Amino acid sequence: EKAQIGVTGLAVMGRNLARNFARHGHTVAVHNRSYGRTKELVEEFGSEGKFIPAETAEEFVASLERPRRVVIMVKAGGPTDAVIDEFAPLLEEGDMLIDAGNAHYLDTRRREAALRERGLHFVGTGVSGGEEGALHGPSIMPGGSKESYEALGPLLEDISAKVDGEPCCVHVGPDGAGHFVKMVHNGIEYADMQLIAEAYDLLRQVGGHSPAEIADVFKGWNEGRLGSYLIEITAEVLKQTDAATGKPFVDIVVDEAEQKGTGRWTVQAALDLGVPVSGIAESVFARALSGGADVRKAAADAGLPGPSAAAGAHAGDLQADVEQALFASKIVAYAQGFQQIQAASAEYNWEIDPGAMAKIWRDGCIIRAKFLDFIKQAYDKQPSLQTLLVDQYFLDAVSGAQDAWRRVVATAAQQGIPAPGFASALAYYDGLRASRLPAALIQGQRDFFGAHTYRRTDKPGSFHTLWATDDRNEVGA
Ligand code: NDP
């Protein structure tokens, strides 16, 4: 018997994906650079389904039915290229190489183009949900050709998470579209985590609550419109006590957030596309600031002046206000992320359906949340929506939240508590709604020092002012 699918790269992610396929009744060929992992997988989990272990790439390829479907789950970057170089010569026209690692979408575009020339399908696939997701049902974001999705999609849909019986897997678009969307998913995850952390900080410092009390607040929020995996695990983390010291767990952890890079990639791509993903950018920078131990120490040593947060210093119901600020800021972060997806889709002709992305993120991934249903509905109603903020549900939510949102940002500023996520989300919102922006002045400055010209509000064309001597020297161009 031949295998329907093969997985090469059997560290935690590959092993769990392979087991997931096998548990769904598919025969799975398994291979790893070093045979030890392959042997271990079959020894430990062989009883879960049908595995065909292969020691060499040749054996592995020979054990697959055609068209061959080879899932690559190795370290992103050089190792992925090495594995492609090893397998591509062994494959035949119409076979598929599926990169399920966290590749950069530009690498995926490059690899797809090169393999297409050789008659092979290269399917860059986003897989979210970590090791648990890989085993029990991840959210899956495959790119690549439509044709490859016809042969591969049903298997991926089979092992994906399901919401009301619908798979959290859809063909995102050609070449790098899947990896791009996975990248933005991770960027949104960064923003969401930062906003939650700011909410906690305010409740702790201004609300004067203990981590355990705040855990209960998050538990309550999880029952409402903020209901999501990240809110749920936040409650778990906050309620945790350190066994060794008896202190709240969150107080014994070094306050320097690390990152693997997908948030940074999201912001880099957004800069190139000219899309203001300020929420994601602030969250990446907040992690960088937290990790800058030397700078923080220099600031502490110099005693940079500012207020110390006083418990009770908030003009309003802090808990209710923070919930509103969190929800509104979260809407902004998602609106920005979706705008980035739409911008890239236009740039690369991917024709991504944004509503379908919200749909497949509803389970199996880190940002799964109740409110993705509303994002899906917003794009289903109007696929060309300019920004989620103008959809009625989100418009109502933000208009209901905004007094509280402003109070929270004001309190953070007055009490000296950094809340870059809340503050930048509000600034973005006010930027969008402004009837006049000071960008007009910036255009004037640009024209002054660089003769970059400007457009006028009262007539078409581009203009340059002769600044040096008298006023009113205007030249139309
Ligand atoms: P790792 O990223 O730790 O990679 C280890 C695997 O890569 C091993 O199978 C290893 O083989 C193989 N490998 C490394 N270098 C080479 C090479 N030059 N040639 C062939 N094989 C090589 O494994 P993970 O399971 O953690 O992740 C796999 C992929 O999934 C990564 O791209 C990761 O970014 C992505 N991912 C991971 C998630 C997670 O939660 N861990 C979540 C979502 C995606 P050997 O055993 O021989 O050393």
Coordinates of C-alpha atoms and ligand atoms in Angstrom, one line a residue:
E1 CA 0.0 0.0 0.0
K2 CA 1.2 3.5 -0.8
A3 CA 0.9 6.5 1.4
Q4 CA -1.5 9.4 0.6
I5 CA 0.8 11.9 2.2
G6 CA 4.4 12.1 3.5
V7 CA 5.9 14.2 6.2
T8 CA 9.6 15.0 6.3
G9 CA 11.0 16.7 9.4
L10 CA 9.7 15.0 12.5
A11 CA 10.5 17.4 15.3
V12 CA 7.5 18.3 17.4
M13 CA 5.5 20.0 14.7
G14 CA 6.1 17.4 11.9
R15 CA 5.5 14.5 14.2
N16 CA 2.2 15.8 15.4
L17 CA 1.0 16.7 11.9
A18 CA 1.9 13.1 10.8
R19 CA 0.0 11.7 13.7
N20 CA -2.9 13.9 12.9
F21 CA -3.0 12.6 9.3
A22 CA -2.7 9.0 10.5
R23 CA -5.5 9.5 13.1
H24 CA -7.7 10.6 10.3
G25 CA -7.2 7.3 8.5
H26 CA -4.6 8.4 6.0
T27 CA -1.5 6.3 5.4
V28 CA 1.5 8.6 6.2
A29 CA 5.0 8.2 4.9
V30 CA 7.4 9.6 7.5
H31 CA 11.0 10.7 7.1
N32 CA 13.6 12.8 9.0
R33 CA 17.2 13.8 8.2
S34 CA 18.3 11.6 11.1
Y35 CA 16.5 8.3 11.3
G36 CA 16.2 8.3 15.1
R37 CA 13.2 10.6 15.1
T38 CA 11.4 8.5 12.5
K39 CA 12.0 5.3 14.5
E40 CA 10.9 7.0 17.7
L41 CA 7.6 8.2 16.1
V42 CA 6.7 4.8 14.8
E43 CA 7.7 3.1 18.1
E44 CA 5.7 5.5 20.3
F45 CA 2.7 6.3 18.1
G46 CA 2.6 3.5 15.5
S47 CA -0.6 2.2 16.9
E48 CA -2.4 5.4 16.1
G49 CA -2.6 4.7 12.4
K50 CA -0.7 3.6 9.3
F51 CA 2.8 4.9 9.0
I52 CA 5.4 4.0 6.4
P53 CA 8.8 4.8 7.9
A54 CA 11.5 5.6 5.4
E55 CA 15.2 5.9 6.1
T56 CA 16.2 7.6 2.8
A57 CA 14.6 10.2 0.7
E58 CA 14.4 7.7 -2.2
E59 CA 12.5 5.2 -0.1
F60 CA 10.2 8.0 1.2
V61 CA 9.4 9.2 -2.3
A62 CA 8.8 5.7 -3.6
S63 CA 6.3 5.0 -0.9
L64 CA 4.0 7.8 -1.9
E65 CA 1.0 7.6 -4.3
R66 CA 0.9 10.0 -7.2
P67 CA 0.6 12.9 -7.4
R68 CA 3.0 12.8 -4.4
R69 CA 2.3 15.1 -1.5
V70 CA 5.4 15.8 0.5
V71 CA 5.0 18.0 3.6
I72 CA 8.2 19.6 4.7
M73 CA 8.3 20.5 8.4
V74 CA 11.8 21.6 9.1
K75 CA 13.6 24.7 10.5
A76 CA 12.7 27.6 8.3
G77 CA 15.4 29.2 6.1
G78 CA 18.4 27.3 4.9
P79 CA 17.2 23.9 6.1
T80 CA 14.0 24.2 4.0
D81 CA 16.1 25.0 0.9
A82 CA 18.3 22.0 1.6
V83 CA 15.3 19.7 1.9
I84 CA 13.8 21.1 -1.3
D85 CA 17.1 20.5 -3.1
E86 CA 17.2 17.0 -1.9
F87 CA 13.6 16.1 -2.8
A88 CA 12.9 18.1 -6.0
P89 CA 15.1 15.9 -8.2
L90 CA 13.3 12.8 -7.0
L91 CA 9.8 14.1 -7.8
E92 CA 7.8 14.0 -11.1
E93 CA 5.6 16.5 -12.8
G94 CA 2.5 17.4 -10.9
D95 CA 3.9 16.3 -7.5
M96 CA 3.6 18.7 -4.6
L97 CA 6.1 20.0 -2.1
I98 CA 4.3 21.5 0.8
D99 CA 6.3 23.8 3.1
A100 CA 4.4 23.9 6.4
G101 CA 7.1 25.7 8.3
N102 CA 7.2 29.4 9.2
A103 CA 8.8 30.6 5.9
H104 CA 9.0 34.2 4.9
Y105 CA 6.5 34.8 2.1
L106 CA 9.2 36.2 -0.2
D107 CA 11.2 33.0 0.1
T108 CA 8.0 31.1 -0.7
R109 CA 7.5 33.2 -3.8
R110 CA 11.0 32.5 -4.9
R111 CA 10.8 28.7 -4.3
E112 CA 7.3 28.5 -5.9
A113 CA 8.6 30.2 -9.1
A114 CA 11.7 28.0 -9.3
L115 CA 9.8 24.7 -8.7
R116 CA 6.9 25.7 -11.1
E117 CA 9.5 25.8 -13.9
R118 CA 10.4 22.2 -13.1
G119 CA 6.7 21.2 -13.3
L120 CA 6.3 20.8 -9.5
H121 CA 3.8 22.5 -7.2
F122 CA 5.2 24.3 -4.3
V123 CA 2.6 25.0 -1.6
G124 CA 3.7 27.4 1.1
T125 CA 1.3 26.7 3.9
G126 CA 0.8 28.6 7.1
V127 CA 0.1 26.3 10.1
S128 CA -1.0 27.9 13.4
G129 CA -1.8 26.6 16.8
G130 CA 1.6 25.3 17.9
E131 CA 2.2 21.6 18.7
E132 CA -1.3 21.1 20.2
G133 CA -2.9 22.5 17.1
A134 CA -0.8 20.3 14.8
L135 CA -2.0 17.2 16.7
H136 CA -5.6 18.1 17.4
G137 CA -6.5 20.4 14.5
P138 CA -4.6 23.5 13.4
S139 CA -5.8 26.5 11.4
I140 CA -4.2 25.9 8.0
M141 CA -3.4 28.6 5.4
P142 CA -2.2 27.0 2.2
G143 CA -1.0 29.1 -0.7
G144 CA 0.2 27.7 -4.1
S145 CA -1.8 26.9 -7.2
K146 CA -5.5 26.2 -7.4
E147 CA -4.7 22.9 -9.0
S148 CA -2.5 21.8 -6.1
Y149 CA -5.3 22.7 -3.7
E150 CA -7.7 20.4 -5.5
A151 CA -5.4 17.5 -4.8
L152 CA -4.2 18.5 -1.4
G153 CA -7.0 20.6 0.2
P154 CA -9.3 17.7 1.2
L155 CA -6.5 16.1 3.2
L156 CA -5.6 19.4 4.9
E157 CA -9.3 20.2 5.6
D158 CA -9.6 16.7 7.1
I159 CA -6.9 17.4 9.8
S160 CA -7.7 21.1 10.4
A161 CA -9.8 22.5 13.3
K162 CA -13.5 22.7 12.7
V163 CA -16.1 25.3 13.6
D164 CA -19.7 24.0 13.2
G165 CA -18.3 21.3 11.0
E166 CA -16.6 23.7 8.7
P167 CA -12.8 23.3 8.3
C168 CA -10.4 26.0 9.4
C169 CA -8.6 25.7 6.2
V170 CA -9.1 27.4 2.9
H171 CA -7.0 28.0 -0.3
V172 CA -5.7 31.5 0.6
G173 CA -4.3 32.4 -2.8
P174 CA -1.3 31.7 -5.1
D175 CA 2.4 31.4 -4.3
G176 CA 3.3 33.2 -1.0
A177 CA -0.3 34.2 0.0
G178 CA -0.6 31.5 2.6
H179 CA 2.6 32.3 4.4
F180 CA 1.8 36.0 4.1
V181 CA -1.5 35.6 5.9
K182 CA 0.1 33.3 8.5
M183 CA 2.7 36.1 9.1
V184 CA 0.0 38.7 9.6
H185 CA -1.8 36.3 11.9
N186 CA 1.3 36.3 14.1
G187 CA 1.6 40.0 13.9
I188 CA -2.0 40.4 15.1
E189 CA -1.2 37.9 17.8
Y190 CA 1.6 40.2 19.0
A191 CA -0.7 43.2 19.1
D192 CA -3.4 41.3 20.9
M193 CA -0.9 40.1 23.6
Q194 CA 0.5 43.6 24.1
L195 CA -3.0 45.1 24.6
I196 CA -3.9 42.4 27.1
A197 CA -0.7 43.1 28.9
E198 CA -1.5 46.8 29.1
A199 CA -4.9 46.1 30.4
Y200 CA -3.4 43.9 33.2
D201 CA -0.8 46.6 34.0
L202 CA -3.5 49.3 34.4
L203 CA -5.7 47.0 36.6
R204 CA -2.7 46.2 38.7
Q205 CA -1.2 49.6 39.1
V206 CA -4.2 51.9 39.0
G207 CA -6.8 49.4 40.1
G208 CA -4.6 48.1 42.9
H209 CA -5.7 44.5 42.2
S210 CA -3.7 41.4 42.7
P211 CA -2.8 39.1 39.8
A212 CA -5.3 36.5 41.2
E213 CA -8.1 39.2 41.3
I214 CA -7.2 40.3 37.7
A215 CA -7.3 36.6 36.6
D216 CA -11.0 36.7 37.7
V217 CA -11.6 39.9 35.7
F218 CA -10.2 38.2 32.6
K219 CA -12.3 35.1 33.3
G220 CA -15.3 37.3 33.3
W221 CA -14.3 39.1 30.1
N222 CA -13.8 35.7 28.5
E223 CA -17.5 35.2 28.8
G224 CA -18.3 38.3 26.9
R225 CA -17.4 39.9 23.5
L226 CA -13.6 39.6 24.3
G227 CA -14.0 35.8 24.6
S228 CA -10.8 34.3 23.1
Y229 CA -8.0 31.9 23.6
L230 CA -5.6 34.7 24.6
I231 CA -7.9 36.1 27.2
E232 CA -8.6 32.6 28.5
I233 CA -4.9 31.7 28.9
T234 CA -4.2 35.2 30.4
A235 CA -6.5 34.3 33.3
E236 CA -4.6 31.0 33.7
V237 CA -1.2 32.6 33.8
L238 CA -2.3 35.4 36.2
K239 CA -3.8 32.9 38.6
Q240 CA -0.7 30.8 38.7
T241 CA 1.4 30.8 41.9
D242 CA 5.1 30.1 41.9
A243 CA 5.6 26.8 43.8
A244 CA 9.1 27.8 45.1
T245 CA 8.3 31.2 46.5
G246 CA 4.5 31.3 46.9
K247 CA 4.5 34.5 44.9
P248 CA 2.3 35.2 41.9
F249 CA 4.0 33.5 38.9
V250 CA 3.9 36.7 36.9
D251 CA 6.1 38.5 39.6
I252 CA 8.9 36.0 39.4
V253 CA 9.3 36.1 35.6
V254 CA 11.9 38.4 34.1
D255 CA 10.0 41.2 32.3
E256 CA 11.8 41.0 29.0
A257 CA 9.6 39.7 26.2
E258 CA 11.3 37.6 23.5
Q259 CA 10.4 37.1 19.8
K260 CA 11.1 34.7 17.0
G261 CA 10.6 37.2 14.2
T262 CA 7.2 36.9 12.5
G263 CA 6.0 40.1 14.2
R264 CA 9.0 41.9 12.9
W265 CA 8.4 40.5 9.4
T266 CA 4.9 41.7 9.5
V267 CA 6.0 45.2 10.3
Q268 CA 8.8 45.1 7.7
A269 CA 6.3 44.0 5.0
A270 CA 3.8 46.7 6.1
L271 CA 6.5 49.4 5.8
D272 CA 7.1 48.2 2.2
L273 CA 3.4 48.2 1.4
G274 CA 2.9 51.5 3.1
V275 CA 0.1 50.2 5.4
P276 CA 0.0 51.7 8.9
V277 CA 0.0 48.7 11.2
S278 CA 0.8 50.8 14.2
G279 CA -0.7 48.3 16.7
I280 CA 1.5 45.5 15.5
A281 CA 4.5 47.8 15.3
E282 CA 4.0 49.1 18.8
S283 CA 3.8 45.6 20.1
V284 CA 7.0 44.5 18.4
F285 CA 8.8 47.7 19.7
A286 CA 7.3 47.2 23.2
R287 CA 9.0 43.8 23.3
A288 CA 12.2 45.3 22.0
L289 CA 12.0 48.0 24.7
S290 CA 11.4 45.4 27.4
G291 CA 14.4 43.4 26.2
G292 CA 16.7 46.4 26.2
A293 CA 18.1 45.7 29.6
D294 CA 21.1 48.0 29.3
V295 CA 19.0 51.0 28.2
R296 CA 16.4 50.3 30.9
K297 CA 19.1 50.2 33.5
A298 CA 20.7 53.4 32.3
A299 CA 17.3 55.1 32.6
A300 CA 16.7 53.6 36.0
D301 CA 20.1 54.8 37.2
A302 CA 19.5 58.3 35.9
G303 CA 16.1 58.3 37.7
L304 CA 14.1 59.5 34.7
P305 CA 11.4 61.6 36.5
G306 CA 7.7 60.9 36.2
P307 CA 4.7 60.1 38.4
S308 CA 4.4 56.8 40.3
A309 CA 1.0 55.2 39.6
A310 CA -1.5 55.8 42.4
A311 CA -4.1 53.2 43.0
G312 CA -7.6 54.6 42.5
A313 CA -6.5 57.4 40.2
H314 CA -9.0 57.0 37.5
A315 CA -12.1 59.1 36.8
G316 CA -14.5 56.3 36.1
D317 CA -15.1 52.6 36.5
L318 CA -11.6 51.4 35.7
Q319 CA -12.5 47.8 35.0
A320 CA -15.4 48.7 32.7
D321 CA -13.3 51.4 31.0
V322 CA -10.3 49.1 30.4
E323 CA -12.6 46.5 28.9
Q324 CA -13.8 49.1 26.4
A325 CA -10.3 50.3 25.7
L326 CA -9.1 46.8 25.1
F327 CA -12.0 45.9 22.8
A328 CA -11.7 49.1 20.8
S329 CA -7.9 48.8 20.5
K330 CA -8.2 45.2 19.5
I331 CA -10.6 46.2 16.7
V332 CA -8.0 48.7 15.5
A333 CA -5.3 46.1 15.5
Y334 CA -7.3 43.6 13.5
A335 CA -8.5 46.3 11.1
Q336 CA -4.9 47.2 10.4
G337 CA -3.9 43.6 9.9
F338 CA -6.7 43.0 7.5
Q339 CA -5.9 46.1 5.6
Q340 CA -2.3 44.8 5.3
I341 CA -3.7 41.5 3.9
Q342 CA -5.8 43.4 1.4
A343 CA -2.9 45.6 0.3
A344 CA -0.6 42.6 -0.3
S345 CA -3.4 40.8 -2.1
A346 CA -3.7 43.8 -4.5
E347 CA 0.0 44.1 -4.9
Y348 CA 0.6 40.4 -5.7
N349 CA -2.8 39.7 -7.4
W350 CA -3.6 37.1 -4.8
E351 CA -7.4 37.8 -4.7
I352 CA -7.5 36.9 -1.0
D353 CA -11.0 36.8 0.5
P354 CA -10.5 38.5 3.9
G355 CA -13.8 37.1 5.3
A356 CA -12.4 33.6 4.7
M357 CA -9.3 34.4 6.7
A358 CA -11.4 35.5 9.6
K359 CA -13.4 32.2 9.2
I360 CA -10.3 29.9 9.3
W361 CA -8.9 31.7 12.4
R362 CA -12.0 31.0 14.5
D363 CA -10.4 27.8 15.8
G364 CA -7.1 26.0 15.9
C365 CA -4.9 29.1 16.1
I366 CA -3.7 31.4 18.8
I367 CA -5.9 34.4 17.9
R368 CA -9.1 32.4 17.8
A369 CA -11.8 34.7 19.2
K370 CA -15.5 35.1 19.2
F371 CA -15.3 38.4 17.4
L372 CA -13.8 36.9 14.3
D373 CA -17.4 35.9 13.5
F374 CA -18.2 39.6 13.2
I375 CA -15.1 40.2 10.9
K376 CA -16.2 37.4 8.7
Q377 CA -19.8 38.8 8.5
A378 CA -18.4 42.3 7.8
Y379 CA -16.4 41.1 4.7
D380 CA -19.2 38.7 3.6
K381 CA -21.5 41.7 3.5
Q382 CA -19.0 43.9 1.7
P383 CA -15.9 42.2 0.4
S384 CA -14.3 45.5 -0.7
L385 CA -14.7 47.1 2.8
Q386 CA -12.0 49.8 3.1
T387 CA -11.6 49.2 6.8
L388 CA -13.4 47.1 9.4
L389 CA -13.9 50.3 11.4
V390 CA -16.7 51.4 9.1
D391 CA -18.7 48.1 9.3
Q392 CA -21.7 48.8 11.5
Y393 CA -20.9 46.3 14.2
F394 CA -17.4 47.7 14.7
L395 CA -18.5 51.3 14.3
D396 CA -21.1 50.8 17.1
A397 CA -18.5 49.0 19.3
V398 CA -15.9 51.8 18.9
S399 CA -18.4 54.6 19.3
G400 CA -19.7 53.0 22.5
A401 CA -16.2 52.5 23.7
Q402 CA -14.6 55.8 22.9
D403 CA -15.3 57.9 26.0
A404 CA -13.9 55.0 28.2
W405 CA -11.0 54.5 25.7
R406 CA -10.0 58.2 26.0
R407 CA -10.2 58.1 29.8
V408 CA -8.0 55.0 29.9
V409 CA -5.3 56.5 27.7
A410 CA -5.5 59.8 29.7
T411 CA -5.1 57.9 33.0
A412 CA -2.1 55.9 31.6
A413 CA -0.4 59.1 30.5
Q414 CA -1.1 60.9 33.8
Q415 CA -0.1 58.0 36.0
G416 CA 3.1 57.3 33.9
I417 CA 2.1 53.8 32.8
P418 CA 3.2 52.9 29.3
A419 CA 0.3 51.9 27.2
P420 CA 1.6 52.2 23.6
G421 CA -1.0 49.8 22.3
F422 CA -4.0 51.6 23.6
A423 CA -2.6 55.1 22.8
S424 CA -1.5 54.4 19.3
A425 CA -4.8 52.6 18.5
L426 CA -6.6 55.7 19.6
A427 CA -4.3 58.0 17.7
Y428 CA -4.9 55.8 14.6
Y429 CA -8.6 56.0 15.1
D430 CA -8.5 59.8 15.5
G431 CA -6.2 60.0 12.4
L432 CA -8.8 58.2 10.3
R433 CA -11.7 60.4 11.5
A434 CA -9.9 63.7 11.2
S435 CA -11.4 66.0 8.6
R436 CA -8.0 67.8 8.2
L437 CA -4.6 66.3 9.1
P438 CA -1.5 68.3 9.8
A439 CA -0.1 66.4 6.8
A440 CA -0.7 69.6 4.9
L441 CA 2.0 71.3 7.0
I442 CA 4.4 68.4 6.2
Q443 CA 3.7 68.9 2.5
G444 CA 4.6 72.6 3.0
Q445 CA 7.9 71.6 4.8
R446 CA 8.7 69.2 2.0
D447 CA 8.1 71.8 -0.6
F448 CA 10.2 74.3 1.3
F449 CA 13.3 72.2 1.7
G450 CA 13.1 69.9 -1.3
A451 CA 10.7 71.5 -3.8
H452 CA 8.7 68.3 -3.6
T453 CA 5.5 70.2 -4.7
Y454 CA 2.1 69.9 -3.2
R455 CA -1.5 69.6 -4.4
R456 CA -4.1 72.3 -3.6
T457 CA -7.5 71.9 -2.1
D458 CA -9.1 74.3 -4.6
K459 CA -7.7 73.3 -8.0
P460 CA -6.1 70.3 -9.6
G461 CA -2.4 70.1 -10.5
S462 CA 0.8 70.1 -8.5
F463 CA 2.4 73.3 -7.2
H464 CA 5.6 74.6 -5.9
T465 CA 6.0 77.8 -4.0
L466 CA 9.1 80.0 -4.4
W467 CA 9.9 80.4 -0.7
A468 CA 13.1 82.3 -0.6
T469 CA 12.0 85.9 -0.9
D470 CA 8.4 87.1 -0.8
D471 CA 5.2 85.2 -0.2
R472 CA 2.6 84.3 -2.8
N473 CA 5.1 83.2 -5.4
E474 CA 3.3 80.2 -6.6
V475 CA 4.2 78.1 -9.7
G476 CA 1.8 75.6 -11.2
A477 CA 3.2 72.5 -12.8
Ligands
NDP1 P1 12.5 22.9 14.4 O1 12.2 24.2 13.8 O2 13.1 22.8 15.7 O3 13.3 22.0 13.3 C1 13.8 20.7 13.6 C2 13.6 19.8 12.4 O4 14.3 20.4 11.2 C3 14.2 18.5 12.6 O5 13.4 17.5 12.0 C4 15.5 18.6 12.0 O6 16.1 17.3 11.6 C5 15.2 19.4 10.8 N1 16.3 20.0 10.1 C6 17.1 21.0 10.6 N2 18.0 21.3 9.7 C7 17.9 20.5 8.6 C8 18.6 20.3 7.4 N3 19.6 21.1 7.1 N4 18.2 19.3 6.6 C9 17.1 18.6 6.9 N5 16.4 18.7 8.0 C10 16.8 19.6 8.9 O7 11.1 22.0 14.4 P2 9.6 22.4 14.9 O8 8.9 21.1 14.8 O9 9.6 23.2 16.1 O10 9.1 23.4 13.7 C11 9.1 23.0 12.4 C12 8.6 24.2 11.5 O11 7.3 24.5 12.0 C13 9.5 25.4 11.7 O12 9.6 26.1 10.4 C14 8.7 26.3 12.6 O13 9.0 27.7 12.5 C15 7.3 25.9 12.3 N6 6.3 26.1 13.3 C16 6.6 25.8 14.6 C17 5.6 25.9 15.6 C18 5.9 25.5 17.0 O14 5.1 25.8 17.8 N7 7.1 24.9 17.2 C19 4.3 26.5 15.3 C20 4.1 26.8 13.9 C21 5.0 26.6 13.0 P3 17.1 16.5 12.6 O15 16.1 15.8 13.5 O16 17.8 15.6 11.7 O17 17.9 17.5 13.3

